[in-house]
Coordinates of C-alpha atoms in Angstrom, one line a residue:
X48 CA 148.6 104.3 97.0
X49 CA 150.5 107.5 96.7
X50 CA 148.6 110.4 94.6
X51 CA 150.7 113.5 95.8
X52 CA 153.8 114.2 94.3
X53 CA 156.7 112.4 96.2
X54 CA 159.4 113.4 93.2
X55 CA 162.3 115.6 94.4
X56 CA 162.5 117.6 91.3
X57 CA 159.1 116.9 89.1
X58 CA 160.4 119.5 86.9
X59 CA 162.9 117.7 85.5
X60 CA 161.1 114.3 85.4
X61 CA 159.0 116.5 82.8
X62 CA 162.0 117.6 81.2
X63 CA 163.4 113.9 80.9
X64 CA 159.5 112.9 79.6
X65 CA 159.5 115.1 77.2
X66 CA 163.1 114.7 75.8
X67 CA 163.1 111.1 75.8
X68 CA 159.6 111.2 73.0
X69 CA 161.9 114.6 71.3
X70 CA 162.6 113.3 67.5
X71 CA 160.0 110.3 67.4
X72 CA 156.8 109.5 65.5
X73 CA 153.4 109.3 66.8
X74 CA 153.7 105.4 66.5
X75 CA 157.2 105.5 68.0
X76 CA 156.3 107.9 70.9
X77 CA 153.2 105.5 72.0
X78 CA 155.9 102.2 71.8
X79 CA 158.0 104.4 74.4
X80 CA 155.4 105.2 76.5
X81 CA 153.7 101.6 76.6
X82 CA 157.2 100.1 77.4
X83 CA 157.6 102.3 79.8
X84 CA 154.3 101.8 81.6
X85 CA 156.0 98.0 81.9
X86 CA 159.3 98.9 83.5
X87 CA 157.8 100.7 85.7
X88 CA 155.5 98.1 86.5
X89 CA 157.8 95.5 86.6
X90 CA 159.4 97.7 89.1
X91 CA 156.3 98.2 91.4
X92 CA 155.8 94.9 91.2
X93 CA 152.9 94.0 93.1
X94 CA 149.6 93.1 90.5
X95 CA 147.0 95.0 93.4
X96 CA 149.2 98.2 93.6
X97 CA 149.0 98.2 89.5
X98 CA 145.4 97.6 89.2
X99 CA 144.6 100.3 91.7
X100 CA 146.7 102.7 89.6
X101 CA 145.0 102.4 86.6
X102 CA 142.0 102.4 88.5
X103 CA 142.6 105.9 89.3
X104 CA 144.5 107.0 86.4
X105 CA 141.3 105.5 83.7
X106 CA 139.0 107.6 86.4
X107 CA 140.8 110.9 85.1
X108 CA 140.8 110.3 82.0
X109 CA 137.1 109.4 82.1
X110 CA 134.8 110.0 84.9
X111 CA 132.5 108.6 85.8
X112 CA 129.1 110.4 85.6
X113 CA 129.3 110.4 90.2
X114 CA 132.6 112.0 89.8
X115 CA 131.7 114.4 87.8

């Protein structure tokens, strides 16, 4: 699984990020962000792939205490 950046311009994937949440609600901003979790993994398609990427995206958002 890819962890590096492999975007061309990861500025203005930011940019698009952030203007596509501009103007909506806490609740509303969370719905985008969960249906966009599913397109993209729709997209990736493969369940293995997935499960490794939340894997390693739960890991930075919470450690565990041997990665600390």
């Amino acid at each position: 699984m890819a962890t590096t950046s492999r975007l061309a311009a990861p500025d203005e994937v930011y940019e698009a990020l952030i203007e596509a949440h501009r103007g909506l609600d806490a609740a509303q901003s969370h719905a985008l962000n969960a249906r966009l979790v599913l397109l993209l993994a729709n997209h990736v398609g493969s369940a293995t792939v997935l499960r490794e990427a939340l894997q390693v995206a739960r890991d930075v958002a919470a450690p565990t205490e041997t990665a600390r």
